[in-house]
Each structure stands twice: as structure tokens, then as C-alpha cells.
Tab-separated table of C-alpha atoms in Angstrom:
chain	number	residue	atom	x	y	z
G	57	MET	CA	-19.521	-16.893	23.271
G	58	ILE	CA	-17.307	-18.120	20.420
G	59	ALA	CA	-20.335	-19.145	18.373
G	60	ALA	CA	-21.972	-15.789	19.015
G	61	VAL	CA	-18.901	-13.929	17.822
G	62	SER	CA	-18.270	-16.192	14.814
G	63	ARG	CA	-21.517	-15.300	13.049
G	64	PRO	CA	-20.829	-11.561	12.725
G	65	LEU	CA	-17.218	-12.381	11.926
G	66	GLY	CA	-18.403	-14.530	9.029
G	67	ALA	CA	-20.386	-11.597	7.656
G	68	PHE	CA	-17.312	-9.388	8.077
G	69	LEU	CA	-15.101	-11.804	6.164
G	70	LEU	CA	-17.625	-12.092	3.321
G	71	ALA	CA	-17.722	-8.306	2.965
G	72	VAL	CA	-13.912	-8.149	3.132
G	73	GLY	CA	-13.613	-10.698	0.333
G	74	THR	CA	-16.024	-8.730	-1.846
G	75	LEU	CA	-14.112	-5.512	-1.264
G	76	ALA	CA	-10.766	-7.228	-1.971
G	77	ALA	CA	-12.099	-8.545	-5.293
G	78	LEU	CA	-13.086	-5.022	-6.286
G	79	LEU	CA	-9.748	-3.564	-5.232
G	80	LEU	CA	-7.781	-6.161	-7.184
G	81	GLY	CA	-9.660	-5.202	-10.331
G	82	ALA	CA	-9.223	-1.468	-9.893
G	83	THR	CA	-7.708	0.479	-12.779
G	84	PRO	CA	-7.384	4.142	-11.808
G	85	ALA	CA	-8.531	6.666	-14.379
G	86	ALA	CA	-5.532	8.958	-13.886
G	87	ALA	CA	-3.183	6.990	-11.704
G	88	HIS	CA	-0.108	7.136	-13.941
G	89	ALA	CA	1.542	9.698	-16.168
G	90	THR	CA	0.553	9.681	-19.850
G	91	LEU	CA	2.125	11.112	-22.998
G	92	THR	CA	0.001	14.115	-23.939
G	93	GLY	CA	1.954	15.401	-26.933
G	94	SER	CA	5.206	15.432	-28.858
G	95	SER	CA	7.170	17.509	-31.320
G	96	PRO	CA	7.254	16.274	-34.029
G	97	GLY	CA	3.847	14.666	-33.569
G	98	ASP	CA	2.923	11.041	-34.120
G	99	GLY	CA	2.737	10.409	-37.886
G	100	GLU	CA	3.675	14.007	-38.731
G	101	VAL	CA	5.600	14.730	-41.923
G	102	VAL	CA	7.984	17.676	-41.541
G	103	ALA	CA	9.654	19.541	-44.392
G	104	SER	CA	13.078	19.789	-42.763
G	105	ALA	CA	14.904	17.803	-40.108
G	106	PRO	CA	14.050	18.940	-36.538
G	107	ALA	CA	16.856	19.770	-34.118
G	108	GLU	CA	15.312	17.695	-31.335
G	109	VAL	CA	12.410	15.494	-30.290
G	110	VAL	CA	10.330	16.716	-27.330
G	111	LEU	CA	7.860	14.595	-25.365
G	112	THR	CA	5.242	16.198	-23.104
G	113	PHE	CA	3.675	14.218	-20.249
G	114	SER	CA	0.662	14.804	-18.006
G	115	GLU	CA	2.962	14.999	-14.968
G	116	PRO	CA	6.707	14.915	-14.222
G	117	VAL	CA	8.427	11.645	-15.112
G	118	SER	CA	11.915	10.183	-14.876
G	119	VAL	CA	13.671	9.213	-18.121
G	120	ALA	CA	17.134	7.687	-18.274
G	121	ASP	CA	19.568	8.723	-21.010
G	122	ASP	CA	18.816	5.458	-22.804
G	123	GLY	CA	15.079	5.864	-22.211
G	124	LEU	CA	14.483	8.117	-25.241
G	125	ARG	CA	15.805	6.805	-28.547
G	126	VAL	CA	15.323	7.978	-32.128
G	127	LEU	CA	16.000	5.461	-34.937
G	128	ASP	CA	16.363	6.147	-38.653
G	129	PRO	CA	14.653	3.986	-41.314
G	130	ASP	CA	17.521	1.475	-41.102
G	131	GLY	CA	17.327	1.137	-37.308
G	132	GLU	CA	20.426	3.217	-36.514
G	133	ARG	CA	20.276	5.649	-33.587
G	134	VAL	CA	20.319	9.289	-34.645
G	135	ASP	CA	19.869	10.950	-31.250
G	136	ALA	CA	22.582	12.522	-29.072
G	137	GLY	CA	21.815	10.123	-26.189
G	138	GLU	CA	21.604	12.674	-23.371
G	139	VAL	CA	18.025	13.488	-22.358
G	140	ALA	CA	17.150	17.046	-21.281
G	141	HIS	CA	14.562	17.323	-18.487
G	142	ARG	CA	12.373	20.430	-18.680
G	143	ALA	CA	9.274	21.854	-16.991
G	144	GLY	CA	10.115	20.004	-13.797
G	145	GLY	CA	10.258	16.695	-15.656
G	146	ALA	CA	6.963	17.037	-17.536
G	147	GLU	CA	8.940	17.604	-20.759
G	148	GLN	CA	11.710	15.312	-21.951
G	149	ALA	CA	13.839	16.173	-24.984
G	150	VAL	CA	16.728	14.664	-26.906
G	151	ALA	CA	18.840	16.383	-29.583
G	152	LEU	CA	19.087	14.856	-33.052
G	153	ALA	CA	22.057	14.474	-35.369
G	154	SER	CA	22.734	17.489	-37.568
G	155	ASP	CA	22.848	15.310	-40.698
G	156	LEU	CA	19.466	13.665	-40.107
G	157	GLY	CA	18.312	12.157	-43.388
G	158	GLU	CA	14.902	11.922	-44.958
G	159	GLY	CA	12.434	9.117	-44.371
G	160	THR	CA	10.396	7.675	-41.505
G	161	HIS	CA	12.037	7.830	-38.075
G	162	THR	CA	10.916	5.943	-34.986
G	163	VAL	CA	10.852	7.381	-31.474
G	164	ALA	CA	10.896	4.801	-28.665
G	165	TRP	CA	10.559	6.047	-25.092
G	166	GLN	CA	10.426	4.569	-21.620
G	167	ALA	CA	9.806	6.494	-18.381
G	168	VAL	CA	8.863	6.057	-14.734
G	169	SER	CA	5.986	8.162	-13.420
G	170	ASN	CA	6.104	9.829	-10.013
G	171	ASP	CA	4.071	7.012	-8.480
G	172	GLY	CA	6.852	4.563	-9.417
G	173	HIS	CA	4.958	2.948	-12.297
G	174	PRO	CA	6.836	2.361	-15.593
G	175	ILE	CA	5.297	3.587	-18.845
G	176	ALA	CA	6.513	3.263	-22.422
G	177	GLY	CA	5.520	3.859	-26.008
G	178	ALA	CA	6.661	4.481	-29.558
G	179	PHE	CA	5.638	6.589	-32.540
G	180	THR	CA	6.984	7.685	-35.916
G	181	PHE	CA	7.516	10.930	-37.800
G	182	SER	CA	8.871	11.493	-41.307
G	183	VAL	CA	11.293	14.005	-42.760
G	184	GLY	CA	10.472	15.084	-46.304
G	185	ALA	CA	8.248	12.077	-47.033
G	186	PRO	CA	7.537	8.663	-45.501
G	187	SER	CA	10.035	6.010	-46.482
G	188	GLU	CA	9.272	2.499	-47.667
G	189	THR	CA	10.969	0.998	-44.628
G	190	SER	CA	10.864	1.855	-40.912
G	191	VAL	CA	11.725	0.219	-37.611
G	192	ALA	CA	9.040	-1.745	-35.751
G	193	VAL	CA	9.188	-1.120	-31.981
G	194	SER	CA	6.665	-2.706	-29.637
G	195	GLY	CA	6.499	0.201	-27.173
G	196	GLU	CA	5.447	-2.149	-24.358
G	197	ALA	CA	6.264	-1.145	-20.790
G	198	PRO	CA	8.636	-3.535	-18.968
G	199	ASP	CA	5.936	-4.400	-16.414
G	200	GLU	CA	3.548	-5.966	-18.921
G	201	GLY	CA	4.903	-9.502	-18.626
G	202	ALA	CA	5.912	-11.876	-15.836
G	203	VAL	CA	7.886	-9.129	-14.097
G	204	GLY	CA	4.714	-7.118	-13.588
G	205	LEU	CA	2.903	-10.111	-12.106
G	206	VAL	CA	5.765	-10.829	-9.720
G	207	TYR	CA	6.007	-7.184	-8.695
G	208	ASP	CA	2.268	-6.915	-8.023
G	209	ALA	CA	2.331	-10.136	-5.991
G	210	LEU	CA	5.164	-8.747	-3.862
G	211	ARG	CA	3.293	-5.448	-3.374
G	212	TYR	CA	0.225	-7.258	-2.071
G	213	ALA	CA	2.419	-9.472	0.117
G	214	ALA	CA	3.942	-6.322	1.635
G	215	TYR	CA	0.468	-4.977	2.427
G	216	VAL	CA	-0.476	-8.279	4.065
G	217	GLY	CA	2.725	-8.221	6.109
G	218	PHE	CA	1.944	-4.682	7.286
G	219	LEU	CA	-1.552	-5.734	8.395
G	220	LEU	CA	-0.282	-8.778	10.273
G	221	LEU	CA	2.463	-6.759	11.950
G	222	VAL	CA	0.283	-3.867	13.116
G	223	GLY	CA	-3.000	-5.666	13.835
G	224	PRO	CA	-1.884	-7.851	16.780
G	225	ALA	CA	-0.142	-4.901	18.469
G	226	VAL	CA	-3.228	-2.712	18.189
G	227	PHE	CA	-5.449	-5.530	19.472
G	228	ALA	CA	-3.166	-6.187	22.451
G	229	LEU	CA	-2.741	-2.515	23.364
G	230	LEU	CA	-6.317	-1.335	22.830
G	231	CYS	CA	-8.605	-4.348	23.116
G	232	TRP	CA	-7.162	-7.243	25.144
G	233	PRO	CA	-3.719	-6.973	26.825
G	234	ALA	CA	-3.573	-10.736	27.467
G	235	ALA	CA	-3.358	-11.273	23.673
G	236	ALA	CA	0.316	-10.187	23.797
G	237	GLY	CA	1.188	-13.365	25.667
G	238	ARG	CA	-0.666	-15.800	23.395
G	239	ARG	CA	1.562	-17.913	21.152
G	240	ALA	CA	-0.915	-17.769	18.261
G	241	VAL	CA	-0.833	-13.964	18.274
G	242	GLN	CA	2.957	-13.913	18.509
G	243	ARG	CA	3.159	-16.156	15.450
G	244	VAL	CA	0.934	-13.747	13.516
G	245	THR	CA	3.176	-10.802	14.439
G	246	VAL	CA	6.389	-12.619	13.473
G	247	ALA	CA	4.807	-13.785	10.203
G	248	GLY	CA	3.814	-10.187	9.445
G	249	TRP	CA	7.293	-8.825	10.180
G	250	LEU	CA	9.007	-11.489	8.072
G	251	THR	CA	6.542	-11.166	5.198
G	252	LEU	CA	6.938	-7.401	5.049
G	253	ALA	CA	10.738	-7.575	5.295
G	254	VAL	CA	11.148	-10.263	2.613
G	255	ALA	CA	8.615	-8.661	0.264
G	256	THR	CA	10.262	-5.237	0.621
G	257	ALA	CA	13.755	-6.582	-0.076
G	258	ALA	CA	12.446	-8.519	-3.081
G	259	LEU	CA	10.629	-5.426	-4.383
G	260	LEU	CA	13.898	-3.499	-4.250
G	261	LEU	CA	15.557	-6.111	-6.456
G	262	VAL	CA	12.653	-6.619	-8.851
G	263	ARG	CA	12.332	-2.877	-9.474
G	264	VAL	CA	15.418	-3.112	-11.706
G	265	PRO	CA	13.717	-5.236	-14.410
G	266	TYR	CA	10.297	-3.747	-13.527
G	267	THR	CA	11.357	-0.264	-14.620
G	268	THR	CA	13.950	-1.093	-17.307
G	269	THR	CA	14.369	-4.396	-19.141
G	270	GLY	CA	11.354	-6.490	-18.168
G	271	ARG	CA	13.604	-9.533	-17.613
G	272	LEU	CA	13.599	-11.122	-14.156
G	273	ALA	CA	17.200	-12.257	-14.670
G	274	ASP	CA	18.273	-8.606	-14.346
G	275	ALA	CA	17.063	-8.382	-10.741
G	276	PHE	CA	20.647	-8.728	-9.508
G	277	ASP	CA	22.124	-6.101	-11.838
G	278	LEU	CA	24.116	-3.985	-9.365
G	279	ASP	CA	24.359	-0.998	-11.702
G	280	GLY	CA	20.611	-0.997	-12.155
G	281	LEU	CA	20.109	-1.411	-8.417
G	282	GLY	CA	22.145	1.748	-7.839
G	283	ASP	CA	19.786	3.687	-10.111
G	284	VAL	CA	16.774	2.254	-8.288
G	285	VAL	CA	18.147	3.305	-4.909
G	286	ASP	CA	18.444	6.871	-6.181
G	287	SER	CA	14.772	6.935	-7.214
G	288	ARG	CA	11.844	7.931	-5.008
G	289	ALA	CA	10.448	4.386	-4.898
G	290	GLY	CA	13.864	2.893	-4.092
G	291	THR	CA	14.437	5.373	-1.260
G	292	ALA	CA	11.014	4.495	0.178
G	293	LEU	CA	11.780	0.770	0.087
G	294	LEU	CA	15.173	1.260	1.767
G	295	THR	CA	13.550	3.448	4.433
G	296	ARG	CA	10.956	0.740	5.040
G	297	LEU	CA	13.702	-1.825	5.658
G	298	VAL	CA	15.400	0.509	8.150
G	299	LEU	CA	12.118	1.126	9.990
G	300	LEU	CA	11.420	-2.601	10.065
G	301	SER	CA	14.779	-3.194	11.716
G	302	ALA	CA	13.911	-0.601	14.355
G	303	ALA	CA	10.447	-2.160	14.794
G	304	ALA	CA	12.019	-5.402	16.039
G	305	LEU	CA	12.570	-3.800	19.474
G	306	PRO	CA	8.944	-2.782	20.194
G	307	VAL	CA	7.750	-6.142	18.851
G	308	ALA	CA	10.080	-7.923	21.298
G	309	LEU	CA	8.883	-5.673	24.165
G	310	LEU	CA	5.227	-6.234	23.312
G	311	HIS	CA	5.412	-10.016	23.312
G	312	GLY	CA	8.108	-10.173	25.980
G	313	ARG	CA	8.210	-7.713	28.874
G	314	TYR	CA	4.697	-6.358	28.333
G	315	ALA	CA	3.151	-9.821	28.042
G	316	ARG	CA	4.945	-10.954	31.216
G	317	ALA	CA	3.787	-7.857	33.124
G	318	VAL	CA	0.184	-8.551	32.138
G	319	ALA	CA	0.454	-12.249	33.003
G	320	GLY	CA	2.148	-11.450	36.332
G	321	GLY	CA	-0.492	-8.936	37.363
G	322	ASP	CA	1.936	-5.985	37.397
G	323	GLY	CA	-0.495	-3.356	36.185
G	324	THR	CA	1.838	-0.389	36.751
G	325	VAL	CA	4.646	-1.798	34.607
G	326	ALA	CA	2.173	-2.937	31.967
G	327	ARG	CA	0.606	0.502	31.813
G	328	ASP	CA	3.990	2.220	31.468
G	329	LEU	CA	5.062	-0.171	28.730
G	330	ARG	CA	1.740	0.324	26.984
G	331	PHE	CA	2.335	4.064	26.861
G	332	GLY	CA	5.895	3.671	25.572
G	333	LEU	CA	4.855	1.114	22.954
G	334	GLY	CA	1.984	3.319	21.862
G	335	VAL	CA	4.229	6.350	21.332
G	336	GLY	CA	7.398	4.712	19.997
G	337	GLY	CA	5.733	1.883	18.123
G	338	GLY	CA	3.067	4.221	16.793
G	339	ALA	CA	5.714	6.542	15.333
G	340	LEU	CA	7.356	3.588	13.574
G	341	VAL	CA	4.023	2.389	12.199
G	342	VAL	CA	3.223	5.857	10.836
G	343	GLY	CA	6.677	5.918	9.247
G	344	LEU	CA	6.083	2.532	7.631
G	345	ALA	CA	2.750	3.702	6.224
G	346	ALA	CA	4.458	6.836	4.901
G	347	THR	CA	6.816	4.702	2.781
G	348	TRP	CA	3.784	3.797	0.682
G	349	ALA	CA	2.086	7.187	0.727
G	350	MET	CA	5.218	9.167	-0.192
G	351	ALA	CA	6.153	6.977	-3.166
G	352	GLU	CA	2.842	6.005	-4.799
G	353	HIS	CA	-0.345	7.604	-6.115
G	354	ALA	CA	-0.959	9.901	-3.140
G	355	ALA	CA	2.290	11.787	-3.777
G	356	THR	CA	1.331	12.699	-7.356
G	357	GLY	CA	-1.350	14.861	-8.879
G	358	ARG	CA	-3.374	17.606	-7.255
G	359	GLN	CA	-3.684	18.160	-3.511
G	360	SER	CA	-0.728	15.867	-2.767
G	361	GLY	CA	-0.086	17.798	0.457
G	362	VAL	CA	-3.470	16.603	1.713
G	363	ALA	CA	-3.479	13.243	-0.069
G	364	VAL	CA	-0.283	11.927	1.560
G	365	PRO	CA	-1.446	12.216	5.214
G	366	VAL	CA	-4.911	10.990	4.189
G	367	ASP	CA	-3.313	7.932	2.595
G	368	ILE	CA	-1.310	7.279	5.771
G	369	VAL	CA	-4.521	7.388	7.823
G	370	HIS	CA	-6.151	5.073	5.260
G	371	LEU	CA	-3.382	2.473	5.627
G	372	LEU	CA	-3.462	2.688	9.421
G	373	ALA	CA	-7.237	2.215	9.501
G	374	MET	CA	-6.918	-0.782	7.204
G	375	ALA	CA	-4.251	-2.315	9.446
G	376	CYS	CA	-6.278	-1.730	12.624
G	377	TRP	CA	-9.375	-3.298	11.125
G	378	LEU	CA	-8.117	-6.212	9.003
G	379	GLY	CA	-5.063	-6.930	11.168
G	380	GLY	CA	-7.149	-6.776	14.335
G	381	LEU	CA	-9.840	-8.946	12.755
G	382	THR	CA	-7.224	-11.546	11.839
G	383	THR	CA	-5.952	-11.482	15.427
G	384	LEU	CA	-9.442	-11.977	16.827
G	385	VAL	CA	-10.144	-14.880	14.458
G	386	VAL	CA	-6.829	-16.524	15.398
G	387	LEU	CA	-7.629	-16.179	19.104
G	388	LEU	CA	-11.107	-17.633	18.668
G	389	ARG	CA	-9.814	-20.571	16.619
G	390	ALA	CA	-6.668	-21.306	18.637
G	391	ASP	CA	-6.588	-24.522	20.646
G	392	GLY	CA	-5.942	-24.048	24.338
G	393	GLY	CA	-6.158	-20.910	26.421
G	394	ARG	CA	-9.232	-18.880	27.200
G	395	PRO	CA	-10.831	-16.873	24.355
G	396	PRO	CA	-11.034	-13.076	24.444
G	397	SER	CA	-13.537	-11.712	26.938
G	398	ALA	CA	-16.817	-10.137	25.952
G	399	ALA	CA	-15.421	-6.714	26.888
G	400	ALA	CA	-12.418	-7.267	24.594
G	401	VAL	CA	-14.679	-8.199	21.688
G	402	ARG	CA	-16.786	-5.090	22.340
G	403	ARG	CA	-13.675	-2.906	22.291
G	404	PHE	CA	-12.583	-4.399	18.975
G	405	SER	CA	-16.079	-3.961	17.574
G	406	ALA	CA	-15.911	-0.231	18.370
G	407	LEU	CA	-12.400	-0.047	16.865
G	408	ALA	CA	-13.539	-1.899	13.738
G	409	LEU	CA	-16.510	0.376	13.218
G	410	THR	CA	-14.310	3.463	13.545
G	411	SER	CA	-11.701	1.970	11.200
G	412	VAL	CA	-14.243	1.069	8.515
G	413	ALA	CA	-15.767	4.560	8.675
G	414	THR	CA	-12.265	6.050	8.347
G	415	LEU	CA	-11.503	3.763	5.422
G	416	ALA	CA	-14.702	4.889	3.721
G	417	ALA	CA	-13.976	8.604	4.159
G	418	THR	CA	-10.294	8.467	3.153
G	419	GLY	CA	-10.873	6.013	0.317
G	420	LEU	CA	-13.645	8.098	-1.198
G	421	TYR	CA	-11.464	11.213	-1.032
G	422	GLN	CA	-8.574	9.479	-2.816
G	423	SER	CA	-10.949	8.042	-5.412
G	424	TRP	CA	-12.507	11.444	-6.055
G	425	ARG	CA	-9.008	12.929	-6.443
G	426	GLN	CA	-8.168	10.293	-9.068
G	427	VAL	CA	-11.453	10.540	-10.970
G	428	GLY	CA	-11.363	14.352	-11.034
G	429	THR	CA	-14.817	15.037	-12.529
G	430	PHE	CA	-18.369	13.878	-11.905
G	431	SER	CA	-18.743	12.799	-15.540
G	432	ALA	CA	-15.855	10.370	-15.060
G	433	LEU	CA	-17.934	8.482	-12.486
G	434	THR	CA	-20.042	6.982	-15.250
G	435	GLY	CA	-17.713	7.535	-18.212
G	436	THR	CA	-14.688	5.512	-17.033
G	437	ASP	CA	-14.149	1.995	-15.737
G	438	TYR	CA	-12.576	3.405	-12.600
G	439	GLY	CA	-15.560	5.679	-11.974
G	440	ARG	CA	-18.017	2.832	-12.314
G	441	LEU	CA	-15.849	0.720	-10.052
G	442	LEU	CA	-15.888	3.555	-7.527
G	443	ILE	CA	-19.695	3.488	-7.486
G	444	ALA	CA	-19.569	-0.249	-6.771
G	445	LYS	CA	-17.011	0.339	-4.010
G	446	VAL	CA	-19.291	2.923	-2.412
G	447	ALA	CA	-22.053	0.314	-2.306
G	448	VAL	CA	-19.662	-2.186	-0.707
G	449	VAL	CA	-18.545	0.417	1.845
G	450	ALA	CA	-22.187	0.984	2.764
G	451	LEU	CA	-22.520	-2.782	3.228
G	452	LEU	CA	-19.399	-2.866	5.393
G	453	LEU	CA	-20.708	-0.091	7.611
G	454	SER	CA	-24.034	-1.839	8.040
G	455	VAL	CA	-22.278	-5.110	8.881
G	456	ALA	CA	-20.024	-3.305	11.361
G	457	TRP	CA	-23.057	-1.667	12.971
G	458	ALA	CA	-24.886	-4.980	13.201
G	459	SER	CA	-21.765	-6.647	14.621
G	460	ARG	CA	-21.449	-3.856	17.162
G	461	ARG	CA	-25.019	-4.417	18.335
G	462	ARG	CA	-24.427	-8.177	18.451
G	463	THR	CA	-21.261	-7.931	20.525
G	464	ASN	CA	-22.893	-5.456	22.919
G	465	ALA	CA	-25.404	-8.199	23.704
G	466	LEU	CA	-22.702	-10.737	24.620
G	467	PRO	CA	-22.656	-11.887	28.263
G	468	GLY	CA	-20.330	-10.016	30.584
G	469	ASP	CA	-20.125	-6.499	31.897
G	470	ALA	CA	-21.821	-3.821	29.835
G	471	GLY	CA	-19.139	-1.176	30.290
G	472	ALA	CA	-16.361	-0.517	27.863
G	473	VAL	CA	-13.645	-0.414	30.553
G	474	PRO	CA	-13.557	-3.215	33.151
G	475	GLY	CA	-12.977	-2.575	36.810
G	476	PRO	CA	-10.367	-4.382	38.893
G	477	ARG	CA	-12.966	-6.852	40.235
G	478	GLU	CA	-14.594	-7.448	36.859
G	479	ALA	CA	-11.615	-9.256	35.345
G	480	ASP	CA	-11.899	-7.808	31.875
G	481	GLY	CA	-15.484	-8.934	31.631
G	482	ASP	CA	-15.062	-12.694	32.027
G	483	GLY	CA	-15.650	-13.168	35.736
G	484	GLU	CA	-12.094	-14.259	36.607
G	485	ALA	CA	-11.174	-11.421	38.951
G	486	GLU	CA	-8.411	-13.286	40.758
G	487	ARG	CA	-6.315	-14.092	37.679
G	488	PRO	CA	-3.117	-11.943	37.671
G	489	GLU	CA	-3.395	-11.160	33.976
G	490	ALA	CA	-6.994	-10.053	34.504
G	491	ARG	CA	-5.918	-7.633	37.238
G	492	ALA	CA	-3.118	-6.276	35.035
G	493	ALA	CA	-5.425	-5.955	32.066
G	494	ALA	CA	-7.926	-4.044	34.187
G	495	ALA	CA	-5.190	-1.716	35.451
G	496	VAL	CA	-3.963	-1.077	31.909
G	497	ALA	CA	-7.487	-0.402	30.673
G	498	GLU	CA	-8.209	1.981	33.556
G	499	GLY	CA	-5.030	3.930	32.727
G	500	ALA	CA	-6.043	4.424	29.090
């Protein structure tokens, strides 16, 4: 049976790798805020000194008091320092000195968009006439160096931790209860919890240089950390840590009391625990997914009230599929212990097919929301990438369908829910864990 399952799994993994390569190269067409205008404008020559400089963005942004600076031709600051936030944050203004002299002045700005991404830039304007000298400012965002690479690596590590934390629980509760008692599965769950916790804590620290200085050495700047905690992204990361602490209890119950009830053949206790873990643990998992959805792209732009719950469903479907697939592979490759039954593999196949279809629907909606117009499908890199992703999604669905047909042909009972004498589809009706698994499945 292991050989029969491994072939469709190999096709799954190949498709997953292709999709991951596409996702890693994605550059959304309208994912972050952009500077759409300014007064004075870039390169504009004005007859008299303006009272202020106003920046207009495509969406609300956050700008610190030191995030908008105006420098005279000699490099001296000539702004009042305090930034005024207007139009809900879409306009940012700073007053200028009353004795502003003639010549070329440089405006350097740095902001954080609503999705938590830092943006920056610089431009010049002249009073009276351009001067022979001006200040050269790079205008690079703080995430364009090593800090950005570290931050992105931690973000992906957090996603991986979420998958490894949720996947084994879903597999044990919906596909094969005996998986909760397997050491290999327990190690995957613990690795997921630790990875997510460490990555989240590190993200909280790295956000200081990521959104301000661009220097990793500033990760332990306590003043900067206080500002991060007050931001939307910082609040989401702190909330994720709190939810992870609460998640330790259902994880312990799943691999402790629930696993023992299944192994001991106590179907009633196992079924009750399954219900409690499904409700309580499910609420925590939804909360964890919301810490991404509420602080990133889904929470910005049009239709955010629809996009946030859709993004939560997207993350949950991804965790059920990829996390469950990892669990199944670990069980099939683990030394010692019986492999999952044919019925368990069939249940996961149905779950995987549903998850992939959900991923396709929610992912296409979010992509359409980012692209905005049909012309952008062929006129932007993100649009063309979206077309490629649609083709990959079609491949994934066909692979999932083929895998579903293949697993339905595996030896064992043909039904989706085993009876008490069918031992979860593997012919071992007298094993206590088989009786408990059957009782749990019948109570679903």
C-alpha cells in the first residue's frame, strides 16, 4: 500500500514545488502603498517659498515625525519636524521654516503602508531657481538590504510553522485518529509550534530595523520596539504569540489524553475530546490565521471586509492540505508502527481535493483584487504570473483528482467511514485503537 500511495504523493510534491517557486517570485501589482503626488511636485520650481510640503499616497500610510524631512541646499533641515496626518493617513504634510531660502531643496520620506511594508523615496523642488548644490539622498526603503532578506525568511518560516502545527491535528481529527499517538507526528507538531513561536518573536524584533533604519543591530532598540508594538503589524505579532501560548493546551490534549483514549479503545472519551479539540482548537487556529489576514495585504485596498475572511479561509486550506500532506508522508516514511489505513488515506485524499479547490477559489479572488483590471493580466508582471498560477492550479486539481481515484482503488473497505468491525479499513478489528478510531469516525 505504501508504494501505491507514494506515486500520487510524488506527483503532489512536484506540483507543490512548482507552485512554491511561482509564489516566491510573486510581485503584486498593487500590494503596497505608492506616492501618487506631492506639493511642491518633483523637480518643480516655485516662485515663492511654500508653507509646507504635502505628500499624497495611494492609500493610508504611517509616517513618524522623523519620517518626512526637508533639507536645504547645504543639507540643513528646514522642516518643523512634526508630521500632520490628513485624509485618514493618505496625505502626510510637514510645515516649513518661515525664512526658507532660495535654491534646490530635498524631500526625503519614509513610511509604512497598511500591509506593514516599508516604503521610501526622495525628490527635489526649487525656490526661485535651482541652485548649484543640493543634497543627495538615496531614498531606499530600509528593507532593501540584508534586513529585508532576514525578514522575508522569518515570514516564510512562520508560514511553515503554521502548516506543521495545524496539519497533524487536522489529520488526526479528520483522517486517522491513531496518528495522534505516533511519535513522528508528535515531533512534527512540536517542530511547527516552536518554529512559529521563534519566527514570530524574531519578526517582532526585526520589524524595528525593517521599518526604520535598515540595520540589524537595531533589532534590540527598546524605544523602536515600543513603536512597533503600537503598530498594526506589531499588535498582530503579539496576538499571535498569545494565541500560541494558549494553543499549547490543545496540542498537549491531542497528543496526550486523546491519543491514549484512541490507543486504549475508549471511543466515548476520544469522541468527546475530538469535539472539544475541534471547537476550541479550531477557534485558536482561526485566530492565528487572522493575525496574518488582519495585518497584511487582505486588510488593505478595496473589499477588505470580504478579503480578510477569504484570506483566513485561504490560510486554513493551505494548512489542511500541505500540513496534512507532510503528516501523511512522515507516517509513510516512519520506521516502526503500522502505516495509515486505506480508509485514512481516502479521507485525506478527499480533504486534499477540497483544500486545493478552496485554495484555487480564494487565491484567484485575492489575485483579482490586487490586479484590479483585465488589462493588468497581460500588462503587468503580477498579471502574467497570475495566469501561470492559474495553469498550475489546474494542474494541482487534476493531480488531486487522479490521486483521489488512485486512493479509492487501494485495498480495504470502500466506504468513507469504517464500522466497528472494519478496524478503520485495515482488517485489524480487535485492536483497541482501531475500535476507538471507528467510534470516533462514526460520531463525526
